[in-house]
Short mmCIF file of C-alpha atoms in Angstrom, two decimals:
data_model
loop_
_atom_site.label_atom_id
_atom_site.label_comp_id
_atom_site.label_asym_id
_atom_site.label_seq_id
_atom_site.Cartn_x
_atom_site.Cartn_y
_atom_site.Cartn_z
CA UNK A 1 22.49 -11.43 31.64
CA UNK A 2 24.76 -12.03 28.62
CA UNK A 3 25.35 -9.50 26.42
CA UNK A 4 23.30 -11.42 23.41
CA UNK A 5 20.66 -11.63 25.68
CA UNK A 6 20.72 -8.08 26.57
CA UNK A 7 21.02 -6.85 23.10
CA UNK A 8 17.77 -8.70 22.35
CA UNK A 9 15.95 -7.76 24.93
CA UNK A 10 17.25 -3.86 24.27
CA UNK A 11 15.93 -4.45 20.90
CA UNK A 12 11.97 -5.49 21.72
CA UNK A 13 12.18 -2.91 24.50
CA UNK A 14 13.98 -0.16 22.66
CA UNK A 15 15.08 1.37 26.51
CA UNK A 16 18.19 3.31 27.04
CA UNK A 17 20.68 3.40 30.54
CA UNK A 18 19.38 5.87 33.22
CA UNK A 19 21.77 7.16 35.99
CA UNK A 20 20.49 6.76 39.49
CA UNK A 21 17.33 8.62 41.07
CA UNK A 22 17.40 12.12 41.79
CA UNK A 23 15.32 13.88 44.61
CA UNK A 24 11.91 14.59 43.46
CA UNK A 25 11.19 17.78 41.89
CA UNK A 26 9.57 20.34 43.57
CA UNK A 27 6.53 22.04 41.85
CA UNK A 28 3.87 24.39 42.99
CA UNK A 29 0.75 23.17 43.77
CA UNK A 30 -1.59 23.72 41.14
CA UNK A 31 -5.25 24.82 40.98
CA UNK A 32 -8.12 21.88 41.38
CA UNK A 33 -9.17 21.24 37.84
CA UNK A 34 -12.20 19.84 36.68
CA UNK A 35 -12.07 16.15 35.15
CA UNK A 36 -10.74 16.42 31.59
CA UNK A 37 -12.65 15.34 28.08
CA UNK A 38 -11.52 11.92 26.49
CA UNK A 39 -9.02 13.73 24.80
CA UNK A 40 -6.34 12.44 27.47
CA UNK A 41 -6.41 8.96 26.24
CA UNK A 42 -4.10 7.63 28.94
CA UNK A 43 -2.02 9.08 31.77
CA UNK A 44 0.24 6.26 33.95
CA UNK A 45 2.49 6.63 36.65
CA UNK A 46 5.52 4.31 36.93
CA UNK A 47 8.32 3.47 39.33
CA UNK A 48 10.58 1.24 38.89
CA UNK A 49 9.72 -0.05 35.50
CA UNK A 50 5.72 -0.77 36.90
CA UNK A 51 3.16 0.32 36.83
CA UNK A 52 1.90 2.21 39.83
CA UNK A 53 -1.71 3.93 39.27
CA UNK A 54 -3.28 5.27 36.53
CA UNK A 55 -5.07 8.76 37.30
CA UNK A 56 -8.28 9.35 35.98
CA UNK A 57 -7.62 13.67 35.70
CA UNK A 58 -4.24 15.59 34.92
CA UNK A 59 -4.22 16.62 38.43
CA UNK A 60 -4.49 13.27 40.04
CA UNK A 61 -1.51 12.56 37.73
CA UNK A 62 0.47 15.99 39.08
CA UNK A 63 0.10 15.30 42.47
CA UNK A 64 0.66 11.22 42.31
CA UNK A 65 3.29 12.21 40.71
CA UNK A 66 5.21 15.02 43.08
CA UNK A 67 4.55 12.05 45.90
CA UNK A 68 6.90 9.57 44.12
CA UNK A 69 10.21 9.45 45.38
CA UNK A 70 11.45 8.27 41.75
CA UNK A 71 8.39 7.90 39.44
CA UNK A 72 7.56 9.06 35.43
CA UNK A 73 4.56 9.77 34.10
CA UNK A 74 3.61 8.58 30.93
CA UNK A 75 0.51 11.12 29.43
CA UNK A 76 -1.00 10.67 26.26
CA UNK A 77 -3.17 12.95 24.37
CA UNK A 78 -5.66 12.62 21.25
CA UNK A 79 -6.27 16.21 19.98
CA UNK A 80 -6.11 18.12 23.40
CA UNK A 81 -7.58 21.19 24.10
CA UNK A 82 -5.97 24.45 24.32
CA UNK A 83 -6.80 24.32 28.59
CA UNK A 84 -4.98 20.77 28.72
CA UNK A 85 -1.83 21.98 27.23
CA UNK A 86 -1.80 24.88 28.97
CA UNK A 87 -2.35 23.00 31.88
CA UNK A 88 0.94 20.59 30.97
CA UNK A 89 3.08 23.50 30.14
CA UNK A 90 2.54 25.06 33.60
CA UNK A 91 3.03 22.00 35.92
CA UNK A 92 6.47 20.18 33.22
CA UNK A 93 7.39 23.83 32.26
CA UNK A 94 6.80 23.09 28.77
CA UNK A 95 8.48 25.98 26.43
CA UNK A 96 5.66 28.25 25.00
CA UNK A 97 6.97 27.60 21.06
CA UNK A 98 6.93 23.91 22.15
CA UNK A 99 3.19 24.48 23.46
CA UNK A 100 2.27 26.46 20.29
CA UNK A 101 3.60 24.04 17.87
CA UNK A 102 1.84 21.06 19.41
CA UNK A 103 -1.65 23.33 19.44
CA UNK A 104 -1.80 24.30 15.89
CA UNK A 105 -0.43 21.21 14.65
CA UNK A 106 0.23 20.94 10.61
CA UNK A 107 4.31 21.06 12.08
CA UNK A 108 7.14 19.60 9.97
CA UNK A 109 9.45 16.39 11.38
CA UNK A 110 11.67 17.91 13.88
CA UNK A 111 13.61 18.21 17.07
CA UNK A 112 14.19 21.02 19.75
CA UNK A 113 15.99 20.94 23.18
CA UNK A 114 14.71 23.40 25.43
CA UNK A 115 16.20 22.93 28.70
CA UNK A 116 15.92 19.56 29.80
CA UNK A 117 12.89 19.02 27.76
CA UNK A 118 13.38 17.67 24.11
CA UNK A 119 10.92 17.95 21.98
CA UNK A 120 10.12 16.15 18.97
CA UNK A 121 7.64 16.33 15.94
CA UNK A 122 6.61 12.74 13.87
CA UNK A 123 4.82 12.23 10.86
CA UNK A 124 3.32 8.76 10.93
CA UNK A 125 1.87 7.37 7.96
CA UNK A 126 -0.68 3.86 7.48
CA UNK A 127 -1.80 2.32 4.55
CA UNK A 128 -5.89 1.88 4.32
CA UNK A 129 -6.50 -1.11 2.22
CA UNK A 130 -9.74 -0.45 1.78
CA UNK A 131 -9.75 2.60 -0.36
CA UNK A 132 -5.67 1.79 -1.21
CA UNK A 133 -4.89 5.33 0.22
CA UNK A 134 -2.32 6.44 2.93
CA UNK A 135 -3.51 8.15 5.73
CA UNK A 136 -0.78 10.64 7.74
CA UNK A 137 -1.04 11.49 11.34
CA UNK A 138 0.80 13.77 13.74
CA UNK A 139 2.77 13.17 16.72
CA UNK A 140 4.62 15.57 19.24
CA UNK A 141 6.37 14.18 22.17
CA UNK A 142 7.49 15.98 25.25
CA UNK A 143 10.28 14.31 27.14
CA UNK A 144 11.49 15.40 30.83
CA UNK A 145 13.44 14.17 33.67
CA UNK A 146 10.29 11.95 34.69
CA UNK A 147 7.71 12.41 31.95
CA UNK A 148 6.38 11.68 28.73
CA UNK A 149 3.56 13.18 27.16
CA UNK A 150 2.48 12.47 23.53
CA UNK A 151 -0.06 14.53 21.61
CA UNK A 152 -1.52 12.67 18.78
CA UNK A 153 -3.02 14.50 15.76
CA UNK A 154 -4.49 11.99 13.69
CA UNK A 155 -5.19 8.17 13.94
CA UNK A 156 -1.75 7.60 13.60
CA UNK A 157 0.36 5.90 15.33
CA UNK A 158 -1.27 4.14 17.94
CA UNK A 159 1.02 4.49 21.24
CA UNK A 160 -1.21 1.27 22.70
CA UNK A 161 1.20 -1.37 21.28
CA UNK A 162 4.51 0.86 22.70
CA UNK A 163 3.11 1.16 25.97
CA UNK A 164 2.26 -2.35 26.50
CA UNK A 165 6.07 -3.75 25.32
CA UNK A 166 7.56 -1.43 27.26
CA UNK A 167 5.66 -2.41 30.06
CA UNK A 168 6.13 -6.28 29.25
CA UNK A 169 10.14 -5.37 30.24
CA UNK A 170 9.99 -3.52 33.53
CA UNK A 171 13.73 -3.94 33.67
CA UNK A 172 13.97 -1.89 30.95
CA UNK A 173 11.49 0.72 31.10
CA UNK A 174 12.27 2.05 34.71
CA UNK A 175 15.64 3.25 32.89
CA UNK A 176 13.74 6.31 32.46
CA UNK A 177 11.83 8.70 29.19
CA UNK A 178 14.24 8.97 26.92
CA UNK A 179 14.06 4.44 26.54
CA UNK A 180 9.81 5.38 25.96
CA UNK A 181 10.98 8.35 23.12
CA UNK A 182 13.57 5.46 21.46
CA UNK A 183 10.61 3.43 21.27
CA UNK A 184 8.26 5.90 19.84
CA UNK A 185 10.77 6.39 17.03
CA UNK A 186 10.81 2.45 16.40
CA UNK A 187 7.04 2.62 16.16
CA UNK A 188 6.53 5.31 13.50
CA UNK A 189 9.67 3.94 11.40
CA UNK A 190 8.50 0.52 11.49
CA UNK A 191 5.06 1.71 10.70
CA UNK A 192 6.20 3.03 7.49
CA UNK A 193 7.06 -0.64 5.99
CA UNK A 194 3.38 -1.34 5.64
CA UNK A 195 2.84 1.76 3.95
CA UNK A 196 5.59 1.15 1.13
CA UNK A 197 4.18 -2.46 0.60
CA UNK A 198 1.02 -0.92 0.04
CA UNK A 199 2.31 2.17 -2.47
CA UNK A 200 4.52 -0.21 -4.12
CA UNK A 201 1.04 -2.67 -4.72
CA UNK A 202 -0.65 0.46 -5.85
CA UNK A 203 2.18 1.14 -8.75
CA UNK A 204 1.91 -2.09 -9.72
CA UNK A 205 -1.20 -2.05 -10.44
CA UNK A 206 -0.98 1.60 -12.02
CA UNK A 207 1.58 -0.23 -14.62
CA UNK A 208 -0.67 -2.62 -15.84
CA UNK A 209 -3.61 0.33 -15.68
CA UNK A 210 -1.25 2.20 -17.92
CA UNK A 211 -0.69 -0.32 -20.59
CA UNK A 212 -4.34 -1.15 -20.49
CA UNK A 213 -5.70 1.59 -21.47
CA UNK A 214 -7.54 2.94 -18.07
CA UNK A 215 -9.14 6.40 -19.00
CA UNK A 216 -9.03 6.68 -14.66
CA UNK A 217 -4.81 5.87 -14.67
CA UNK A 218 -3.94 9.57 -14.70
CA UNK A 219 -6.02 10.49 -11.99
CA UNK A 220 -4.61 7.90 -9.81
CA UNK A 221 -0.84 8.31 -10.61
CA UNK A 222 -1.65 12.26 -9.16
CA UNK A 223 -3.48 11.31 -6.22
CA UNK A 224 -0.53 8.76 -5.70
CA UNK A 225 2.18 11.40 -6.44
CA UNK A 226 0.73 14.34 -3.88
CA UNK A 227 1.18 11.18 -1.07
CA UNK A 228 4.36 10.49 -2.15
CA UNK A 229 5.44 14.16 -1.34
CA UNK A 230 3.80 14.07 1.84
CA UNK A 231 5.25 10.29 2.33
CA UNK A 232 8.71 12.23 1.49
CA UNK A 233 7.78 15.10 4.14
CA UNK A 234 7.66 12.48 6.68
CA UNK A 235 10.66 10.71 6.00
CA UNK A 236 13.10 12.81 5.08
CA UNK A 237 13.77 15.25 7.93
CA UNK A 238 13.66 12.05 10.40
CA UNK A 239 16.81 10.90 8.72
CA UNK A 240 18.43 14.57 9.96
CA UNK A 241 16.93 14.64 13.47
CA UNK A 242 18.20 11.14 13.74
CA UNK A 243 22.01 11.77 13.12
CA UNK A 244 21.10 14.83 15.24
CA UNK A 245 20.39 12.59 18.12
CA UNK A 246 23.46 10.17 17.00
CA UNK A 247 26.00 13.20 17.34
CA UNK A 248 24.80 14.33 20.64
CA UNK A 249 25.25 10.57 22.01
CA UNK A 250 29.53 11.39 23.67
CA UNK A 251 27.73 14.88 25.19
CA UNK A 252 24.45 13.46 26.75
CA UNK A 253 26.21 9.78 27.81
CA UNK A 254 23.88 7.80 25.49
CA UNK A 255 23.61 4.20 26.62
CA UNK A 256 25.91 1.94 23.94
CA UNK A 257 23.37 -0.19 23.22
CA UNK A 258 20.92 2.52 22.47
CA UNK A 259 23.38 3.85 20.11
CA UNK A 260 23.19 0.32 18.19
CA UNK A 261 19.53 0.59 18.59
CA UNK A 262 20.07 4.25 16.98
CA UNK A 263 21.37 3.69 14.12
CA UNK A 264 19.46 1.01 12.96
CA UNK A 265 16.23 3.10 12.96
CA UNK A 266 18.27 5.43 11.08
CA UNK A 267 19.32 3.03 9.01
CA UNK A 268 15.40 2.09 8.01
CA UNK A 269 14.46 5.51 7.94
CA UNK A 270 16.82 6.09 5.25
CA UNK A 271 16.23 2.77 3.60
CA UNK A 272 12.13 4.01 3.64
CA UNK A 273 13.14 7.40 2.39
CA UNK A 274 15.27 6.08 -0.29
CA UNK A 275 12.19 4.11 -1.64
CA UNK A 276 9.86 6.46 -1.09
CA UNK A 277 12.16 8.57 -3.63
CA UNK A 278 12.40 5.75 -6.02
CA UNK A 279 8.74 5.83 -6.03
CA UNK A 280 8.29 9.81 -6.79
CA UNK A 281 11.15 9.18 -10.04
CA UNK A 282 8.55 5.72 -10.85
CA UNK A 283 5.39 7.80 -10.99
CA UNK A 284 6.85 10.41 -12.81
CA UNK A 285 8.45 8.23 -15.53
CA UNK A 286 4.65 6.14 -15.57
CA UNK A 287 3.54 9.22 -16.22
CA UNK A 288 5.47 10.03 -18.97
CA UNK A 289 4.94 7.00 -20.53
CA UNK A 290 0.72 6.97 -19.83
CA UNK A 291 1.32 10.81 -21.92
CA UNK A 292 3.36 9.26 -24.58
CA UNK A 293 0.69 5.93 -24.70
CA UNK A 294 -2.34 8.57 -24.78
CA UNK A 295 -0.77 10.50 -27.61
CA UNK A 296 -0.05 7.86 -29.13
CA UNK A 297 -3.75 6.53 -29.04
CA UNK A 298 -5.23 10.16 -29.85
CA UNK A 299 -2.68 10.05 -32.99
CA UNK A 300 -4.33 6.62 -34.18
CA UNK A 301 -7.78 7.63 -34.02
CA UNK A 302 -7.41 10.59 -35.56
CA UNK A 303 -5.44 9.47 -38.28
CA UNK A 304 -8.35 6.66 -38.31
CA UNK A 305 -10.69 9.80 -38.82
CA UNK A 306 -8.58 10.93 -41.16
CA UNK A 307 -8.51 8.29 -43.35
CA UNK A 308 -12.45 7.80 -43.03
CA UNK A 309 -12.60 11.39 -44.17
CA UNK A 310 -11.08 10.60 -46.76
CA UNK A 311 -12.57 7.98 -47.59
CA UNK A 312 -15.78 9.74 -47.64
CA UNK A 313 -14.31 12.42 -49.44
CA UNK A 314 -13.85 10.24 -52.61
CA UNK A 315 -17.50 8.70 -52.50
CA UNK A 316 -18.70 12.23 -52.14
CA UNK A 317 -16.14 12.91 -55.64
CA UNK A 318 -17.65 9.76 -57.69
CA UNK A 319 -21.13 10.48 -56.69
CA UNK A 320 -20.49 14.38 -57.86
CA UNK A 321 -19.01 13.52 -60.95
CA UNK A 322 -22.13 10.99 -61.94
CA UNK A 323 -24.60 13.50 -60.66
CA UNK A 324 -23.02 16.33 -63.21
CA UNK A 325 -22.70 13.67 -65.75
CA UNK A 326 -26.33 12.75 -65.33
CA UNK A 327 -27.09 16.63 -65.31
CA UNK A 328 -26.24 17.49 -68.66
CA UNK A 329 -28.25 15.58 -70.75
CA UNK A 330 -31.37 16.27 -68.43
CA UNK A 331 -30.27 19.89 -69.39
CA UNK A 332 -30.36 19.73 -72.83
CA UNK A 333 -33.16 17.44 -72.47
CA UNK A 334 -34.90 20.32 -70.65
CA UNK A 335 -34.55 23.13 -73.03
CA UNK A 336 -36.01 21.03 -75.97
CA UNK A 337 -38.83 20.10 -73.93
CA UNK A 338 -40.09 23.64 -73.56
CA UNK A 339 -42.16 23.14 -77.01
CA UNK A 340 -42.32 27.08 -77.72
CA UNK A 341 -43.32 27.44 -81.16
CA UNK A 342 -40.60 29.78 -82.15
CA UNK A 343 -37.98 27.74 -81.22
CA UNK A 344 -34.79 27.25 -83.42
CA UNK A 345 -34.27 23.55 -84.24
CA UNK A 346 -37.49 22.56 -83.24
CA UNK A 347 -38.90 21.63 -87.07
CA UNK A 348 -35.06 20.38 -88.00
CA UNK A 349 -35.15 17.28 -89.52
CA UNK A 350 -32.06 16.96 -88.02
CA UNK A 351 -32.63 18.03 -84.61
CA UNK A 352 -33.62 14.84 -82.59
CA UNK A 353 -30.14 13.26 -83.63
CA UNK A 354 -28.31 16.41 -82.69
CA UNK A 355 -30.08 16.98 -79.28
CA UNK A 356 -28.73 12.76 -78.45
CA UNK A 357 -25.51 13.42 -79.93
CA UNK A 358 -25.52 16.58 -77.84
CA UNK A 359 -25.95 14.98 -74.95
CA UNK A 360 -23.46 12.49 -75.53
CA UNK A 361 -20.77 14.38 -76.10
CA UNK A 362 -21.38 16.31 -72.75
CA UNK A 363 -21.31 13.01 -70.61
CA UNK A 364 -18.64 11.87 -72.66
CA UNK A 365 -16.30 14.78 -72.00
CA UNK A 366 -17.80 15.22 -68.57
CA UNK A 367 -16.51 11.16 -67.51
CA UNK A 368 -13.25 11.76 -69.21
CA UNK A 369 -12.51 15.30 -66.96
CA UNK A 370 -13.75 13.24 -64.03
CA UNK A 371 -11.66 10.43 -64.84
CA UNK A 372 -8.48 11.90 -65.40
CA UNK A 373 -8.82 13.94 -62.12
CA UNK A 374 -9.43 10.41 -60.78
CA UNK A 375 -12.58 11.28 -59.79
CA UNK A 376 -14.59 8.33 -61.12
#
């Protein structure tokens, strides 16, 4: 096979160089167990790159497995019980912080060598269309000499696609655990591109929400932000544990190939955490500018109230000045309407005339007050 060929096929298979068989590993026999729940969602035996048998129990896979001469067992797990993976860590000697960690879950990106186990901790992420959220799941993977075991917290990833590409290259796969882990990685990173289509959709649309007018925008932008700093949780410790695995490749013999295959996950997974960055400094700045657009919109209607106050303010003036200047001569009116008989003015000849002239010179001096307070 040319080297361009093999590089291609290295890259859809994702599988690493594996030295030559070792004896089989001795393990004590372990107690009969009763058939396990459907939280073991798959457990396959391989030699060779194929597929031998697929156990039905754990202990169908323990025992298929100690009768290979040069086999690995690939066990997956959806939300195990505390019995399975007790049950694992006995029969692969699984470290008991390993064990713990993959039993309470909730565990940041990460990755621990115990032994000749490595153990690693993903965040995978998907994008639901439906309700334009992203969903985060949790994945811890055990790798041995001759096993794999995955425990999935969450709906994400599904391993299904992974297991049937490796299994599409036999060549490739019977290289051993550490190819399956390599292409784990590939499947969560690449799983993350959907995801950042779908956020960057989302603040798209948040944008145009924003200069709309949406009274829902702000809720959104914070729903949008807290996933973005779970997004960021994910991503950004996979860019360490990655060069982690990259410096290790001169002491551990790392296939050359895998090494290119290496660092061009890294090289997405710091592309994705680079956006996913860009995106926290977007929603904070849209943000900003929804605060400075609300203000902005509170300051308008309450100068509009202001000015409607006012308004209202000098139609309540005009109507108060005519209402005082109508007043006085009902006033005087009033009093010389009384008809008491002992009266002064009342038998003036004079007295009509001064009452009207009284009363003129009241509204008179009443509109010109008004007036020149600009009142009328």
């Amino acid at each position: 096979m040319s080297k361009r060929n093999r590089k291609s096929v290295w890259r859809r298979a994702l599988t690493p160089q594996s030295g030559p068989p070792g004896p089989p590993r001795q393990r004590a026999e372990p107690p009969a167990r009763e058939p396990e729940p459907a939280s073991v969602v798959r457990a396959v035996l391989y030699r060779d790159g194929v597929r031998v048998s697929s156990p039905a129990t754990l202990a169908d896979t323990y025992r298929e497995l100690r009768e290979q001469s040069c086999g690995m067992a690939w066990i997956g797990l959806a939300r195990p019980t505390e019995s399975e993976l007790l049950s694992l860590a006995a029969e692969f000697d699984l470290h008991p912080l390993a064990v713990e960690d993959a039993m309470e879950a909730h565990q940041r990106p990460k990755l621990e060598r115990y032994g000749e186990t490595l153990f690693v901790v993903l965040r995978a992420a998907r994008y639901l269309d439906a309700v334009e959220e992203v969903d985060f799941g949790e994945l811890h993977v055990f790798v041995g000499p001759d096993f794999v075991i995955t425990v999935r917290h969450g709906a994400a990833p599904d391993l299904s696609a992974v297991r049937r590409r490796m299994e599409e290259t036999p060549e490739l796969l019977k290289r051993g655990p550490e190819a399956v882990l390599y292409a784990i990685l590939d499947a969560v990173v690449d799983g993350y591109a959907p995801v950042v289509e779908g956020v960057q959709n989302d603040i798209d649309e948040i944008e145009t929400e924003v200069f709309r007018g949406d009274p829902e925008v702000s809720r959104r932008i914070y729903e949008l932000s807290r996933e973005m700093v779970e997004f960021q949780r994910a991503t950004r410790p996979l860019v360490g544990m990655l060069h982690g695995l990259m410096a290790g490749f001169a002491k551990y013999g790392t296939d050359e190939d895998l090494q290119t295959y290496l660092r061009d996950v890294a090289d997405h997974v710091t592309h994705t955490s680079e956006r996913v960055d860009g995106f926290r400094q977007a929603l904070t700045e849209i943000l900003t500018v929804n605060a400075t657009l609300v203000t902005q919109q509170q300051n308008a209607e309450m100068r509009a109230l202001a000015e409607a106050g006012f308004e209202q303010n000098e139609e309540i003036k005009k109507i108060s000045s005519w209402a005082a200047i109508l007043f006085a001569p009902t006033l005087v009116g009033t009093i010389y309407g009384m008809n008491f008989d002992h009266m002064p003015e009342l038998h003036w000849v004079f007295g009509y005339p001064f009452a009207i002239a009284l009363m003129g010179v009241v509204c008179t001096s009443l509109y010109v007050v008004f007036k020149r307070r600009d009142w009328l």
